[in-house]
Amino acid sequence: MPAAIKGTITVDGQEITITNPEKLLWPDCGITKRIYLEKLAALSPYLLRYCRDRLLTVIRYPHGVSGMSFYQKNAPDPLPAFVQTAVHENINYIKLQGLAELIWLGNLAALEFHPSLHYVGSDLPCEWMIDLDPSREVEPRIMEATAIVGTVLTSLGLSSVPKTSGATGVQIIVPIETGVTFDGLRKIGHFVGRYVTEKHPNLFTLERLKKNRGDKIYFDYLQHYSGKTLAAPYTPRARPLATVSTPLLWEEVRQNVSPTDFHLLNIEERLQRMGDLLEKVPPQPVQQLIAKLP
DNA sequence: GCCTGGT
DNA sequence: ACCAGGCAACGCTGA
DNA sequence: TCAGCG
Ligand SMILES: [Mn+2]
Ligand SMILES: [Mn+2]
């Protein structure tokens, strides 16, 4: 055993203790904690935009992706003075407001960041995220399914941005004006889900029981509740290949890219080239559509 | 990874 | 001083 | 009422 290393770095004026920088967090990719923290810093302008002012859930892997993991919602005690929290339903959530918080959590081996779909203190969703969950561990039709949903959205007059979840699935994000409710999103989600399931009954399912889904892709329109979370855009995932939840061009969906194409070791270059694809789409007229639904 | 409580 | 345990559990759905 | 789900 090499002696454990411990040191302090200063991030945005805050002192943060870093332990075991050479510990392998993604052994198959050779990603140590040191490399992870560097990649988090590169991701931070993008990731933080979709985490700030929300209730944060992290998933931690103190011994790397192949070790035991646990969810953490409650802020640990003691908490660094610079970390803000917010209470929601009896849980004292961490707020991921800046790079200092991100690096602090990275040192704690928080490998995944799952923010709420609403801002702290609000009951309203920030965006509509259509969640497609494959039943199989590898789903070659996931981009085909994504394209189908995208076409339906287009026919409804809605622009959207697909993103890999970083695991096996995809989310399709429709920016919305504030004022749309979670009830409204479930309603329009159910509507779109019924439509694609009817048109492609072998590809999509709305079946809630796993054992009845076969190998179809679950159209999960029930994610839209206050307090529920989804993998943030640009969050790393605790998967063997260190995949990152990555917003895509629709053209890339047509070209059938794989979720494993986008990972911690190549995401920086992509972001420099493409910027934040999500930011480029303005709020869409979702409320009018919901209002017209039966 | 790190803190706490029990031994 | 050392070690084991904890770190999310809960609301909603469909039957 | 409750197992199953995310
Ligand atoms: Mn999903
Ligand atoms: Mn889901």
mmCIF file of C-alpha atoms (C1' of nucleotides) and ligand atoms in Angstrom:
data_model
loop_
_atom_site.group_PDB
_atom_site.id
_atom_site.type_symbol
_atom_site.label_atom_id
_atom_site.label_comp_id
_atom_site.label_asym_id
_atom_site.label_seq_id
_atom_site.Cartn_x
_atom_site.Cartn_y
_atom_site.Cartn_z
ATOM 1 C CA MET A 1 0.000 0.000 0.000
ATOM 2 C CA PRO A 2 1.420 3.401 -0.978
ATOM 3 C CA ALA A 3 1.041 5.920 1.820
ATOM 4 C CA ALA A 4 -2.220 7.869 1.570
ATOM 5 C CA ILE A 5 -1.787 11.370 0.195
ATOM 6 C CA LYS A 6 -3.713 14.314 1.521
ATOM 7 C CA GLY A 7 -3.478 17.934 0.458
ATOM 8 C CA THR A 8 -5.358 21.164 0.158
ATOM 9 C CA ILE A 9 -6.273 23.101 -2.961
ATOM 10 C CA THR A 10 -7.914 26.479 -3.305
ATOM 11 C CA VAL A 11 -10.945 26.705 -5.569
ATOM 12 C CA ASP A 12 -12.727 30.017 -6.044
ATOM 13 C CA GLY A 13 -11.094 31.178 -2.847
ATOM 14 C CA GLN A 14 -12.248 28.161 -0.841
ATOM 15 C CA GLU A 15 -9.844 25.679 0.696
ATOM 16 C CA ILE A 16 -10.736 22.106 -0.108
ATOM 17 C CA THR A 17 -9.031 18.987 1.225
ATOM 18 C CA ILE A 18 -8.198 16.386 -1.371
ATOM 19 C CA THR A 19 -7.457 12.817 -0.284
ATOM 20 C CA ASN A 20 -5.976 9.942 -2.290
ATOM 21 C CA PRO A 21 -5.654 11.723 -5.657
ATOM 22 C CA GLU A 22 -4.137 8.645 -7.245
ATOM 23 C CA LYS A 23 -7.005 6.328 -6.322
ATOM 24 C CA LEU A 24 -8.508 4.699 -9.411
ATOM 25 C CA LEU A 25 -12.201 5.595 -9.646
ATOM 26 C CA TRP A 26 -12.753 4.136 -13.150
ATOM 27 C CA PRO A 27 -10.107 1.395 -13.249
ATOM 28 C CA ASP A 28 -10.948 0.253 -16.811
ATOM 29 C CA CYS A 29 -10.270 3.772 -18.119
ATOM 30 C CA GLY A 30 -7.355 4.581 -15.867
ATOM 31 C CA ILE A 31 -9.232 7.533 -14.385
ATOM 32 C CA THR A 32 -7.881 8.492 -10.983
ATOM 33 C CA LYS A 33 -9.469 10.942 -8.591
ATOM 34 C CA ARG A 34 -6.968 13.535 -9.784
ATOM 35 C CA ILE A 35 -8.058 13.097 -13.392
ATOM 36 C CA TYR A 36 -11.698 13.025 -12.340
ATOM 37 C CA LEU A 37 -11.403 16.372 -10.572
ATOM 38 C CA GLU A 38 -9.729 17.874 -13.644
ATOM 39 C CA LYS A 39 -12.554 16.624 -15.843
ATOM 40 C CA LEU A 40 -15.162 17.920 -13.392
ATOM 41 C CA ALA A 41 -13.582 21.346 -13.617
ATOM 42 C CA ALA A 42 -13.803 21.185 -17.424
ATOM 43 C CA LEU A 43 -17.456 20.094 -17.225
ATOM 44 C CA SER A 44 -18.392 22.601 -14.571
ATOM 45 C CA PRO A 45 -19.552 25.526 -16.763
ATOM 46 C CA TYR A 46 -21.994 23.131 -18.425
ATOM 47 C CA LEU A 47 -22.965 20.834 -15.562
ATOM 48 C CA LEU A 48 -23.473 23.627 -13.042
ATOM 49 C CA ARG A 49 -25.954 25.418 -15.299
ATOM 50 C CA TYR A 50 -28.360 22.489 -14.819
ATOM 51 C CA CYS A 51 -27.653 21.895 -11.130
ATOM 52 C CA ARG A 52 -27.607 25.350 -9.603
ATOM 53 C CA ASP A 53 -30.504 26.280 -7.303
ATOM 54 C CA ARG A 54 -31.930 22.768 -7.424
ATOM 55 C CA LEU A 55 -32.176 19.959 -4.871
ATOM 56 C CA LEU A 56 -29.169 17.720 -5.412
ATOM 57 C CA THR A 57 -28.881 13.970 -5.055
ATOM 58 C CA VAL A 58 -25.448 12.437 -5.575
ATOM 59 C CA ILE A 59 -24.364 8.837 -5.909
ATOM 60 C CA ARG A 60 -21.037 8.097 -4.270
ATOM 61 C CA TYR A 61 -18.531 5.329 -4.970
ATOM 62 C CA PRO A 62 -15.789 5.681 -2.350
ATOM 63 C CA HIS A 63 -13.935 2.668 -3.741
ATOM 64 C CA GLY A 64 -14.499 3.358 -7.428
ATOM 65 C CA VAL A 65 -17.219 2.299 -9.877
ATOM 66 C CA SER A 66 -16.867 -1.393 -9.131
ATOM 67 C CA GLY A 67 -17.177 -0.924 -5.381
ATOM 68 C CA MET A 68 -20.176 -0.332 -3.158
ATOM 69 C CA SER A 69 -22.197 2.814 -3.706
ATOM 70 C CA PHE A 70 -24.790 4.859 -1.890
ATOM 71 C CA TYR A 71 -27.159 7.700 -2.628
ATOM 72 C CA GLN A 72 -26.718 10.855 -0.628
ATOM 73 C CA LYS A 73 -29.398 13.490 -0.286
ATOM 74 C CA ASN A 74 -28.820 14.917 3.185
ATOM 75 C CA ALA A 75 -25.829 17.218 3.448
ATOM 76 C CA PRO A 76 -23.082 15.537 5.463
ATOM 77 C CA ASP A 77 -22.105 16.939 8.846
ATOM 78 C CA PRO A 78 -19.842 18.816 9.290
ATOM 79 C CA LEU A 79 -20.417 20.822 6.145
ATOM 80 C CA PRO A 80 -17.834 23.217 4.686
ATOM 81 C CA ALA A 81 -18.927 26.769 5.433
ATOM 82 C CA PHE A 82 -19.258 27.713 1.769
ATOM 83 C CA VAL A 83 -21.849 25.022 0.967
ATOM 84 C CA GLN A 84 -25.480 26.136 0.929
ATOM 85 C CA THR A 85 -28.345 23.786 1.668
ATOM 86 C CA ALA A 86 -32.113 23.803 1.297
ATOM 87 C CA VAL A 87 -34.712 21.810 3.205
ATOM 88 C CA HIS A 88 -37.353 19.966 1.220
ATOM 89 C CA GLU A 89 -39.668 17.336 2.704
ATOM 90 C CA ASN A 90 -37.516 16.963 5.780
ATOM 91 C CA ILE A 91 -34.258 16.494 3.852
ATOM 92 C CA ASN A 92 -31.445 19.037 4.071
ATOM 93 C CA TYR A 93 -30.277 19.014 0.471
ATOM 94 C CA ILE A 94 -26.926 20.217 -0.813
ATOM 95 C CA LYS A 95 -27.063 23.003 -3.384
ATOM 96 C CA LEU A 96 -24.478 22.661 -6.127
ATOM 97 C CA GLN A 97 -23.852 26.336 -6.773
ATOM 98 C CA GLY A 98 -20.247 26.514 -7.931
ATOM 99 C CA LEU A 99 -16.959 24.851 -8.719
ATOM 100 C CA ALA A 100 -15.904 24.673 -5.075
ATOM 101 C CA GLU A 101 -18.923 22.535 -4.184
ATOM 102 C CA LEU A 102 -18.337 20.385 -7.242
ATOM 103 C CA ILE A 103 -14.694 19.672 -6.390
ATOM 104 C CA TRP A 104 -15.565 19.055 -2.749
ATOM 105 C CA LEU A 105 -18.165 16.463 -3.828
ATOM 106 C CA GLY A 106 -15.740 14.997 -6.333
ATOM 107 C CA ASN A 107 -13.241 14.354 -3.580
ATOM 108 C CA LEU A 108 -15.993 12.508 -1.701
ATOM 109 C CA ALA A 109 -16.264 10.255 -4.769
ATOM 110 C CA ALA A 110 -19.633 11.616 -5.807
ATOM 111 C CA LEU A 111 -19.605 10.292 -9.377
ATOM 112 C CA GLU A 112 -23.176 11.115 -10.425
ATOM 113 C CA PHE A 113 -25.193 14.302 -10.040
ATOM 114 C CA HIS A 114 -28.976 14.084 -10.096
ATOM 115 C CA PRO A 115 -30.756 17.419 -9.584
ATOM 116 C CA SER A 116 -34.477 17.953 -9.048
ATOM 117 C CA LEU A 117 -36.547 19.027 -12.047
ATOM 118 C CA HIS A 118 -37.515 22.230 -10.238
ATOM 119 C CA TYR A 119 -35.693 25.054 -8.529
ATOM 120 C CA VAL A 120 -35.489 25.273 -4.750
ATOM 121 C CA GLY A 121 -38.608 26.960 -3.450
ATOM 122 C CA SER A 122 -40.591 26.403 -6.642
ATOM 123 C CA ASP A 123 -43.313 23.868 -7.426
ATOM 124 C CA LEU A 124 -42.856 24.211 -11.168
ATOM 125 C CA PRO A 125 -40.627 22.225 -13.531
ATOM 126 C CA CYS A 126 -37.680 23.927 -15.241
ATOM 127 C CA GLU A 127 -37.890 21.807 -18.359
ATOM 128 C CA TRP A 128 -39.700 18.869 -19.882
ATOM 129 C CA MET A 129 -37.424 15.826 -19.923
ATOM 130 C CA ILE A 130 -38.860 12.830 -21.723
ATOM 131 C CA ASP A 131 -37.206 9.776 -20.217
ATOM 132 C CA LEU A 132 -36.672 6.697 -22.390
ATOM 133 C CA ASP A 133 -35.585 3.632 -20.405
ATOM 134 C CA PRO A 134 -34.489 0.538 -22.359
ATOM 135 C CA SER A 135 -35.201 -2.850 -20.824
ATOM 136 C CA ARG A 136 -32.029 -4.378 -22.224
ATOM 137 C CA GLU A 137 -28.556 -3.527 -20.992
ATOM 138 C CA VAL A 138 -27.617 -2.852 -24.631
ATOM 139 C CA GLU A 139 -30.376 -1.401 -26.811
ATOM 140 C CA PRO A 140 -29.388 -0.930 -30.441
ATOM 141 C CA ARG A 141 -32.757 0.719 -31.225
ATOM 142 C CA ILE A 142 -32.438 3.522 -28.662
ATOM 143 C CA MET A 143 -31.518 6.170 -31.234
ATOM 144 C CA GLU A 144 -34.243 4.987 -33.591
ATOM 145 C CA ALA A 145 -36.719 5.366 -30.738
ATOM 146 C CA THR A 146 -35.310 8.790 -29.882
ATOM 147 C CA ALA A 147 -35.691 9.942 -33.478
ATOM 148 C CA ILE A 148 -39.324 8.817 -33.523
ATOM 149 C CA VAL A 149 -40.129 10.840 -30.418
ATOM 150 C CA GLY A 150 -38.244 13.801 -31.877
ATOM 151 C CA THR A 151 -40.331 13.656 -35.030
ATOM 152 C CA VAL A 152 -43.532 13.651 -33.015
ATOM 153 C CA LEU A 153 -42.364 16.672 -31.070
ATOM 154 C CA THR A 154 -41.508 18.466 -34.310
ATOM 155 C CA SER A 155 -44.954 17.710 -35.679
ATOM 156 C CA LEU A 156 -46.371 19.307 -32.528
ATOM 157 C CA GLY A 157 -44.301 22.398 -33.279
ATOM 158 C CA LEU A 158 -41.742 21.775 -30.532
ATOM 159 C CA SER A 159 -37.956 22.002 -30.776
ATOM 160 C CA SER A 160 -36.061 19.713 -28.450
ATOM 161 C CA VAL A 161 -32.596 18.420 -27.604
ATOM 162 C CA PRO A 162 -31.797 14.733 -27.159
ATOM 163 C CA LYS A 163 -29.176 13.668 -24.642
ATOM 164 C CA THR A 164 -27.686 10.354 -23.705
ATOM 165 C CA SER A 165 -28.369 9.492 -20.078
ATOM 166 C CA GLY A 166 -24.831 8.173 -19.946
ATOM 167 C CA ALA A 167 -26.226 4.778 -18.995
ATOM 168 C CA THR A 168 -28.362 2.940 -21.561
ATOM 169 C CA GLY A 169 -31.171 5.391 -22.155
ATOM 170 C CA VAL A 170 -31.892 8.822 -23.522
ATOM 171 C CA GLN A 171 -33.733 11.891 -22.367
ATOM 172 C CA ILE A 172 -35.275 14.368 -24.752
ATOM 173 C CA ILE A 173 -35.380 17.858 -23.336
ATOM 174 C CA VAL A 174 -37.976 20.420 -24.298
ATOM 175 C CA PRO A 175 -37.287 23.854 -22.793
ATOM 176 C CA ILE A 176 -40.483 25.344 -21.372
ATOM 177 C CA GLU A 177 -41.763 28.690 -20.196
ATOM 178 C CA THR A 178 -42.243 28.888 -16.445
ATOM 179 C CA GLY A 179 -45.844 28.287 -15.511
ATOM 180 C CA VAL A 180 -46.198 24.775 -16.902
ATOM 181 C CA THR A 181 -47.006 22.355 -14.070
ATOM 182 C CA PHE A 182 -45.795 18.833 -13.336
ATOM 183 C CA ASP A 183 -49.393 17.693 -13.835
ATOM 184 C CA GLY A 184 -49.326 19.256 -17.273
ATOM 185 C CA LEU A 185 -46.063 17.548 -18.188
ATOM 186 C CA ARG A 186 -47.392 14.153 -17.119
ATOM 187 C CA LYS A 187 -50.484 14.780 -19.198
ATOM 188 C CA ILE A 188 -48.633 15.693 -22.384
ATOM 189 C CA GLY A 189 -46.020 13.022 -21.691
ATOM 190 C CA HIS A 190 -48.716 10.388 -21.401
ATOM 191 C CA PHE A 191 -50.258 11.674 -24.622
ATOM 192 C CA VAL A 192 -46.994 11.448 -26.586
ATOM 193 C CA GLY A 193 -46.208 8.103 -24.960
ATOM 194 C CA ARG A 194 -49.569 6.626 -25.989
ATOM 195 C CA TYR A 195 -49.081 7.908 -29.516
ATOM 196 C CA VAL A 196 -45.620 6.409 -30.106
ATOM 197 C CA THR A 197 -46.561 3.179 -28.324
ATOM 198 C CA GLU A 198 -49.566 2.791 -30.570
ATOM 199 C CA LYS A 199 -47.540 3.457 -33.714
ATOM 200 C CA HIS A 200 -44.555 1.320 -32.662
ATOM 201 C CA PRO A 201 -45.897 -1.308 -30.274
ATOM 202 C CA ASN A 202 -42.783 -3.453 -30.531
ATOM 203 C CA LEU A 203 -40.432 -0.586 -29.702
ATOM 204 C CA PHE A 204 -42.135 1.378 -26.911
ATOM 205 C CA THR A 205 -44.112 0.406 -23.844
ATOM 206 C CA LEU A 206 -45.957 2.298 -21.122
ATOM 207 C CA GLU A 207 -46.059 -0.842 -18.955
ATOM 208 C CA ARG A 208 -45.033 -0.079 -15.407
ATOM 209 C CA LEU A 209 -44.239 -3.653 -14.402
ATOM 210 C CA LYS A 210 -40.783 -4.623 -15.606
ATOM 211 C CA LYS A 211 -41.719 -8.234 -16.121
ATOM 212 C CA ASN A 212 -44.331 -7.158 -18.651
ATOM 213 C CA ARG A 213 -42.067 -4.879 -20.668
ATOM 214 C CA GLY A 214 -40.239 -7.573 -22.588
ATOM 215 C CA ASP A 215 -37.322 -5.931 -24.332
ATOM 216 C CA LYS A 216 -39.224 -2.764 -25.190
ATOM 217 C CA ILE A 217 -38.215 0.758 -24.307
ATOM 218 C CA TYR A 218 -40.182 2.145 -21.359
ATOM 219 C CA PHE A 219 -41.583 5.606 -22.054
ATOM 220 C CA ASP A 220 -41.293 6.913 -18.486
ATOM 221 C CA TYR A 221 -43.685 9.842 -18.344
ATOM 222 C CA LEU A 222 -44.116 9.448 -14.569
ATOM 223 C CA GLN A 223 -40.792 11.077 -13.689
ATOM 224 C CA HIS A 224 -42.472 14.458 -13.571
ATOM 225 C CA TYR A 225 -43.092 15.091 -9.904
ATOM 226 C CA SER A 226 -41.754 17.615 -7.434
ATOM 227 C CA GLY A 227 -38.681 16.145 -5.740
ATOM 228 C CA LYS A 228 -37.979 13.488 -8.390
ATOM 229 C CA THR A 229 -34.624 13.630 -10.106
ATOM 230 C CA LEU A 230 -33.035 12.734 -13.428
ATOM 231 C CA ALA A 231 -29.372 12.477 -14.372
ATOM 232 C CA ALA A 232 -28.222 16.034 -15.074
ATOM 233 C CA PRO A 233 -27.046 17.059 -18.521
ATOM 234 C CA TYR A 234 -23.251 16.657 -18.451
ATOM 235 C CA THR A 235 -23.127 14.480 -15.341
ATOM 236 C CA PRO A 236 -20.574 11.671 -15.404
ATOM 237 C CA ARG A 237 -21.978 8.191 -14.783
ATOM 238 C CA ALA A 238 -20.560 5.402 -12.671
ATOM 239 C CA ARG A 239 -20.324 3.051 -15.652
ATOM 240 C CA PRO A 240 -17.230 1.118 -16.699
ATOM 241 C CA LEU A 241 -16.506 3.446 -19.641
ATOM 242 C CA ALA A 242 -16.913 6.692 -17.649
ATOM 243 C CA THR A 243 -19.736 7.853 -19.889
ATOM 244 C CA VAL A 244 -21.167 11.351 -19.589
ATOM 245 C CA SER A 245 -24.778 12.392 -20.126
ATOM 246 C CA THR A 246 -24.288 14.267 -23.381
ATOM 247 C CA PRO A 247 -26.639 16.512 -25.374
ATOM 248 C CA LEU A 248 -26.655 15.540 -29.062
ATOM 249 C CA LEU A 249 -27.513 16.970 -32.450
ATOM 250 C CA TRP A 250 -30.526 15.359 -34.089
ATOM 251 C CA GLU A 251 -28.195 14.516 -36.927
ATOM 252 C CA GLU A 252 -26.102 12.427 -34.535
ATOM 253 C CA VAL A 253 -29.259 10.588 -33.472
ATOM 254 C CA ARG A 254 -29.959 9.841 -37.151
ATOM 255 C CA GLN A 255 -26.398 8.590 -37.506
ATOM 256 C CA ASN A 256 -27.087 6.190 -34.631
ATOM 257 C CA VAL A 257 -24.348 7.251 -32.246
ATOM 258 C CA SER A 258 -23.853 5.133 -29.140
ATOM 259 C CA PRO A 259 -24.126 6.414 -25.555
ATOM 260 C CA THR A 260 -20.648 4.977 -24.981
ATOM 261 C CA ASP A 261 -19.176 7.364 -27.588
ATOM 262 C CA PHE A 262 -19.247 10.202 -25.040
ATOM 263 C CA HIS A 263 -17.152 9.920 -21.910
ATOM 264 C CA LEU A 264 -14.920 11.747 -19.469
ATOM 265 C CA LEU A 265 -11.816 11.325 -21.612
ATOM 266 C CA ASN A 266 -13.269 12.953 -24.747
ATOM 267 C CA ILE A 267 -16.039 15.233 -23.524
ATOM 268 C CA GLU A 268 -13.836 18.293 -23.096
ATOM 269 C CA GLU A 269 -12.866 18.379 -26.756
ATOM 270 C CA ARG A 270 -16.508 17.975 -27.797
ATOM 271 C CA LEU A 271 -17.697 20.789 -25.560
ATOM 272 C CA GLN A 272 -15.048 23.105 -26.934
ATOM 273 C CA ARG A 273 -16.218 22.277 -30.436
ATOM 274 C CA MET A 274 -19.995 22.200 -29.891
ATOM 275 C CA GLY A 275 -20.656 24.274 -26.791
ATOM 276 C CA ASP A 276 -23.864 23.690 -24.825
ATOM 277 C CA LEU A 277 -26.422 22.428 -27.339
ATOM 278 C CA LEU A 278 -29.136 22.705 -24.727
ATOM 279 C CA GLU A 279 -28.692 26.382 -24.140
ATOM 280 C CA LYS A 280 -29.332 27.160 -27.797
ATOM 281 C CA VAL A 281 -33.014 26.152 -27.769
ATOM 282 C CA PRO A 282 -35.463 28.754 -26.439
ATOM 283 C CA PRO A 283 -38.555 27.914 -24.364
ATOM 284 C CA GLN A 284 -41.173 26.127 -26.439
ATOM 285 C CA PRO A 285 -44.952 26.696 -26.444
ATOM 286 C CA VAL A 286 -45.755 23.608 -24.390
ATOM 287 C CA GLN A 287 -48.486 25.251 -22.328
ATOM 288 C CA GLN A 288 -50.730 25.874 -25.345
ATOM 289 C CA LEU A 289 -50.511 22.199 -26.261
ATOM 290 C CA ILE A 290 -51.314 21.036 -22.750
ATOM 291 C CA ALA A 291 -54.299 23.352 -22.701
ATOM 292 C CA LYS A 292 -55.681 21.722 -25.861
ATOM 293 C CA LEU A 293 -55.333 18.181 -24.541
ATOM 294 C CA PRO A 294 -58.530 16.314 -23.679
ATOM 295 C "C1'" DG B 1 -14.846 8.915 2.252
ATOM 296 C "C1'" DC B 2 -15.697 10.204 6.399
ATOM 297 C "C1'" DC B 3 -18.104 10.674 10.629
ATOM 298 C "C1'" DT B 4 -20.074 8.580 14.792
ATOM 299 C "C1'" DG B 5 -20.971 5.476 18.384
ATOM 300 C "C1'" DG B 6 -19.790 1.154 20.664
ATOM 301 C "C1'" DT B 7 -16.264 -1.634 22.438
ATOM 302 C "C1'" DA C 1 -7.392 2.700 19.345
ATOM 303 C "C1'" DC C 2 -10.112 0.136 16.430
ATOM 304 C "C1'" DC C 3 -14.157 -1.307 13.941
ATOM 305 C "C1'" DA C 4 -18.989 -1.528 12.011
ATOM 306 C "C1'" DG C 5 -22.605 0.993 10.319
ATOM 307 C "C1'" DG C 6 -24.701 4.857 7.865
ATOM 308 C "C1'" DC C 7 -25.061 7.409 3.944
ATOM 309 C "C1'" DA C 8 -32.736 7.382 0.052
ATOM 310 C "C1'" DA C 9 -36.547 5.744 1.242
ATOM 311 C "C1'" DC C 10 -40.862 7.511 -0.415
ATOM 312 C "C1'" DG C 11 -44.967 8.634 -3.297
ATOM 313 C "C1'" DC C 12 -47.383 7.101 -6.790
ATOM 314 C "C1'" DT C 13 -49.540 3.648 -9.940
ATOM 315 C "C1'" DG C 14 -52.234 -0.010 -11.348
ATOM 316 C "C1'" DA C 15 -54.104 -4.094 -9.980
ATOM 317 C "C1'" DT D 1 -54.570 -2.702 0.243
ATOM 318 C "C1'" DC D 2 -50.191 -3.270 -1.504
ATOM 319 C "C1'" DA D 3 -46.152 -4.838 -4.432
ATOM 320 C "C1'" DG D 4 -43.332 -2.678 -7.648
ATOM 321 C "C1'" DC D 5 -41.201 1.120 -9.657
ATOM 322 C "C1'" DG D 6 -37.729 5.036 -10.358
HETATM 323 MN MN MN E 1 -33.880 7.022 -17.491
HETATM 324 MN MN MN E 2 -36.863 6.590 -15.710
#
